[in-house]
């Protein structure tokens, strides 16, 4: 049985998704280009951008590299401040 996401987690997903969508549009990318770059379905990209599902770290890392954008730009400012004291390292394999 799947555990439902809490309100805070869903809000964070929405904020991250909105930032992905904003940056995608700023870079002039269409959703279909994101699906090809990340090798995921169009519905998944749509759900990520709407905050219905969380974006995997490996996908954030890849978008960061493709768009030459810091990974931190995908996160809301309040979240960055909350975790700014912690070192976060994304492994090469994304796990």
JSON list of C-alpha atoms in Angstrom, two decimals:
[
{"chain": "A", "resi": 1, "resn": "UNK", "atom": "CA", "xyz": [0.00, 0.00, 0.00]},
{"chain": "A", "resi": 2, "resn": "UNK", "atom": "CA", "xyz": [1.40, 3.40, -1.01]},
{"chain": "A", "resi": 3, "resn": "UNK", "atom": "CA", "xyz": [1.86, 5.96, 1.72]},
{"chain": "A", "resi": 4, "resn": "UNK", "atom": "CA", "xyz": [0.22, 9.28, 0.88]},
{"chain": "A", "resi": 5, "resn": "UNK", "atom": "CA", "xyz": [2.48, 12.32, 0.82]},
{"chain": "A", "resi": 6, "resn": "UNK", "atom": "CA", "xyz": [2.05, 14.80, 3.63]},
{"chain": "A", "resi": 7, "resn": "UNK", "atom": "CA", "xyz": [0.88, 18.37, 3.02]},
{"chain": "A", "resi": 8, "resn": "UNK", "atom": "CA", "xyz": [4.40, 19.80, 3.43]},
{"chain": "A", "resi": 9, "resn": "UNK", "atom": "CA", "xyz": [5.87, 17.29, 0.98]},
{"chain": "A", "resi": 10, "resn": "UNK", "atom": "CA", "xyz": [3.14, 18.00, -1.58]},
{"chain": "A", "resi": 11, "resn": "UNK", "atom": "CA", "xyz": [3.72, 21.75, -1.25]},
{"chain": "A", "resi": 12, "resn": "UNK", "atom": "CA", "xyz": [7.45, 21.27, -1.78]},
{"chain": "A", "resi": 13, "resn": "UNK", "atom": "CA", "xyz": [6.74, 19.13, -4.86]},
{"chain": "A", "resi": 14, "resn": "UNK", "atom": "CA", "xyz": [4.50, 21.89, -6.24]},
{"chain": "A", "resi": 15, "resn": "UNK", "atom": "CA", "xyz": [7.14, 24.57, -5.65]},
{"chain": "A", "resi": 16, "resn": "UNK", "atom": "CA", "xyz": [9.92, 22.49, -7.20]},
{"chain": "A", "resi": 17, "resn": "UNK", "atom": "CA", "xyz": [7.65, 21.58, -10.13]},
{"chain": "A", "resi": 18, "resn": "UNK", "atom": "CA", "xyz": [6.74, 25.22, -10.68]},
{"chain": "A", "resi": 19, "resn": "UNK", "atom": "CA", "xyz": [10.42, 26.16, -10.69]},
{"chain": "A", "resi": 20, "resn": "UNK", "atom": "CA", "xyz": [11.22, 23.42, -13.20]},
{"chain": "A", "resi": 21, "resn": "UNK", "atom": "CA", "xyz": [8.43, 24.68, -15.44]},
{"chain": "A", "resi": 22, "resn": "UNK", "atom": "CA", "xyz": [9.56, 28.32, -15.08]},
{"chain": "A", "resi": 23, "resn": "UNK", "atom": "CA", "xyz": [13.19, 27.50, -15.88]},
{"chain": "A", "resi": 24, "resn": "UNK", "atom": "CA", "xyz": [12.14, 25.25, -18.77]},
{"chain": "A", "resi": 25, "resn": "UNK", "atom": "CA", "xyz": [10.16, 28.09, -20.31]},
{"chain": "A", "resi": 26, "resn": "UNK", "atom": "CA", "xyz": [12.98, 30.60, -19.68]},
{"chain": "A", "resi": 27, "resn": "UNK", "atom": "CA", "xyz": [15.33, 28.27, -21.55]},
{"chain": "A", "resi": 28, "resn": "UNK", "atom": "CA", "xyz": [12.83, 27.96, -24.41]},
{"chain": "A", "resi": 29, "resn": "UNK", "atom": "CA", "xyz": [12.32, 24.22, -23.96]},
{"chain": "A", "resi": 30, "resn": "UNK", "atom": "CA", "xyz": [9.12, 22.33, -24.70]},
{"chain": "A", "resi": 31, "resn": "UNK", "atom": "CA", "xyz": [7.94, 19.50, -22.48]},
{"chain": "A", "resi": 32, "resn": "UNK", "atom": "CA", "xyz": [8.66, 16.97, -25.21]},
{"chain": "A", "resi": 33, "resn": "UNK", "atom": "CA", "xyz": [12.33, 18.01, -25.16]},
{"chain": "A", "resi": 34, "resn": "UNK", "atom": "CA", "xyz": [12.46, 17.37, -21.41]},
{"chain": "A", "resi": 35, "resn": "UNK", "atom": "CA", "xyz": [10.91, 13.92, -21.88]},
{"chain": "A", "resi": 36, "resn": "UNK", "atom": "CA", "xyz": [13.60, 13.03, -24.41]},
{"chain": "A", "resi": 37, "resn": "UNK", "atom": "CA", "xyz": [16.45, 14.45, -22.32]},
{"chain": "A", "resi": 38, "resn": "UNK", "atom": "CA", "xyz": [15.35, 12.60, -19.18]},
{"chain": "A", "resi": 39, "resn": "UNK", "atom": "CA", "xyz": [14.00, 9.53, -21.00]},
{"chain": "A", "resi": 40, "resn": "UNK", "atom": "CA", "xyz": [10.67, 9.70, -19.16]},
{"chain": "A", "resi": 41, "resn": "UNK", "atom": "CA", "xyz": [7.05, 9.90, -20.28]},
{"chain": "A", "resi": 42, "resn": "UNK", "atom": "CA", "xyz": [5.26, 13.16, -21.07]},
{"chain": "A", "resi": 43, "resn": "UNK", "atom": "CA", "xyz": [2.75, 12.42, -18.32]},
{"chain": "A", "resi": 44, "resn": "UNK", "atom": "CA", "xyz": [5.56, 12.15, -15.79]},
{"chain": "A", "resi": 45, "resn": "UNK", "atom": "CA", "xyz": [6.97, 15.54, -16.77]},
{"chain": "A", "resi": 46, "resn": "UNK", "atom": "CA", "xyz": [3.49, 17.04, -16.54]},
{"chain": "A", "resi": 47, "resn": "UNK", "atom": "CA", "xyz": [2.94, 15.50, -13.09]},
{"chain": "A", "resi": 48, "resn": "UNK", "atom": "CA", "xyz": [6.33, 16.77, -11.89]},
{"chain": "A", "resi": 49, "resn": "UNK", "atom": "CA", "xyz": [5.62, 20.31, -13.09]},
{"chain": "A", "resi": 50, "resn": "UNK", "atom": "CA", "xyz": [2.19, 20.28, -11.40]},
{"chain": "A", "resi": 51, "resn": "UNK", "atom": "CA", "xyz": [3.67, 18.89, -8.18]},
{"chain": "A", "resi": 52, "resn": "UNK", "atom": "CA", "xyz": [1.70, 15.65, -8.28]},
{"chain": "A", "resi": 53, "resn": "UNK", "atom": "CA", "xyz": [4.90, 13.60, -8.03]},
{"chain": "A", "resi": 54, "resn": "UNK", "atom": "CA", "xyz": [8.39, 14.35, -6.78]},
{"chain": "A", "resi": 55, "resn": "UNK", "atom": "CA", "xyz": [11.19, 14.86, -9.26]},
{"chain": "A", "resi": 56, "resn": "UNK", "atom": "CA", "xyz": [14.02, 12.38, -8.78]},
{"chain": "A", "resi": 57, "resn": "UNK", "atom": "CA", "xyz": [17.38, 13.83, -7.79]},
{"chain": "A", "resi": 58, "resn": "UNK", "atom": "CA", "xyz": [19.04, 12.28, -10.83]},
{"chain": "A", "resi": 59, "resn": "UNK", "atom": "CA", "xyz": [16.59, 14.20, -13.05]},
{"chain": "A", "resi": 60, "resn": "UNK", "atom": "CA", "xyz": [17.21, 17.46, -11.20]},
{"chain": "A", "resi": 61, "resn": "UNK", "atom": "CA", "xyz": [20.95, 16.91, -11.63]},
{"chain": "A", "resi": 62, "resn": "UNK", "atom": "CA", "xyz": [20.57, 16.23, -15.34]},
{"chain": "A", "resi": 63, "resn": "UNK", "atom": "CA", "xyz": [18.33, 19.28, -15.90]},
{"chain": "A", "resi": 64, "resn": "UNK", "atom": "CA", "xyz": [20.84, 21.35, -13.95]},
{"chain": "A", "resi": 65, "resn": "UNK", "atom": "CA", "xyz": [23.63, 20.24, -16.27]},
{"chain": "A", "resi": 66, "resn": "UNK", "atom": "CA", "xyz": [21.60, 20.60, -19.48]},
{"chain": "A", "resi": 67, "resn": "UNK", "atom": "CA", "xyz": [20.26, 24.04, -18.63]},
{"chain": "A", "resi": 68, "resn": "UNK", "atom": "CA", "xyz": [23.49, 25.21, -16.92]},
{"chain": "A", "resi": 69, "resn": "UNK", "atom": "CA", "xyz": [21.45, 26.06, -13.83]},
{"chain": "A", "resi": 70, "resn": "UNK", "atom": "CA", "xyz": [22.42, 25.38, -10.20]},
{"chain": "A", "resi": 71, "resn": "UNK", "atom": "CA", "xyz": [20.38, 22.56, -8.66]},
{"chain": "A", "resi": 72, "resn": "UNK", "atom": "CA", "xyz": [19.44, 24.97, -5.87]},
{"chain": "A", "resi": 73, "resn": "UNK", "atom": "CA", "xyz": [17.44, 27.05, -8.36]},
{"chain": "A", "resi": 74, "resn": "UNK", "atom": "CA", "xyz": [14.82, 24.29, -8.47]},
{"chain": "A", "resi": 75, "resn": "UNK", "atom": "CA", "xyz": [14.15, 24.60, -4.74]},
{"chain": "A", "resi": 76, "resn": "UNK", "atom": "CA", "xyz": [12.17, 27.36, -3.02]},
{"chain": "A", "resi": 77, "resn": "UNK", "atom": "CA", "xyz": [14.29, 29.86, -1.08]},
{"chain": "A", "resi": 78, "resn": "UNK", "atom": "CA", "xyz": [12.81, 28.86, 2.29]},
{"chain": "A", "resi": 79, "resn": "UNK", "atom": "CA", "xyz": [13.92, 25.24, 1.75]},
{"chain": "A", "resi": 80, "resn": "UNK", "atom": "CA", "xyz": [17.43, 26.35, 0.85]},
{"chain": "A", "resi": 81, "resn": "UNK", "atom": "CA", "xyz": [17.69, 28.39, 4.05]},
{"chain": "A", "resi": 82, "resn": "UNK", "atom": "CA", "xyz": [16.34, 25.46, 6.08]},
{"chain": "A", "resi": 83, "resn": "UNK", "atom": "CA", "xyz": [19.01, 23.09, 4.76]},
{"chain": "A", "resi": 84, "resn": "UNK", "atom": "CA", "xyz": [21.82, 25.58, 4.12]},
{"chain": "A", "resi": 85, "resn": "UNK", "atom": "CA", "xyz": [23.88, 24.23, 7.01]},
{"chain": "A", "resi": 86, "resn": "UNK", "atom": "CA", "xyz": [23.86, 20.72, 5.61]},
{"chain": "A", "resi": 87, "resn": "UNK", "atom": "CA", "xyz": [26.17, 19.58, 2.86]},
{"chain": "A", "resi": 88, "resn": "UNK", "atom": "CA", "xyz": [24.27, 17.88, 0.09]},
{"chain": "A", "resi": 89, "resn": "UNK", "atom": "CA", "xyz": [26.12, 15.77, -2.43]},
{"chain": "A", "resi": 90, "resn": "UNK", "atom": "CA", "xyz": [24.43, 14.11, -5.36]},
{"chain": "A", "resi": 91, "resn": "UNK", "atom": "CA", "xyz": [26.27, 10.96, -6.38]},
{"chain": "A", "resi": 92, "resn": "UNK", "atom": "CA", "xyz": [27.10, 10.36, -10.02]},
{"chain": "A", "resi": 93, "resn": "UNK", "atom": "CA", "xyz": [24.52, 7.57, -10.25]},
{"chain": "A", "resi": 94, "resn": "UNK", "atom": "CA", "xyz": [21.83, 9.77, -8.66]},
{"chain": "A", "resi": 95, "resn": "UNK", "atom": "CA", "xyz": [21.14, 7.36, -5.78]}
]
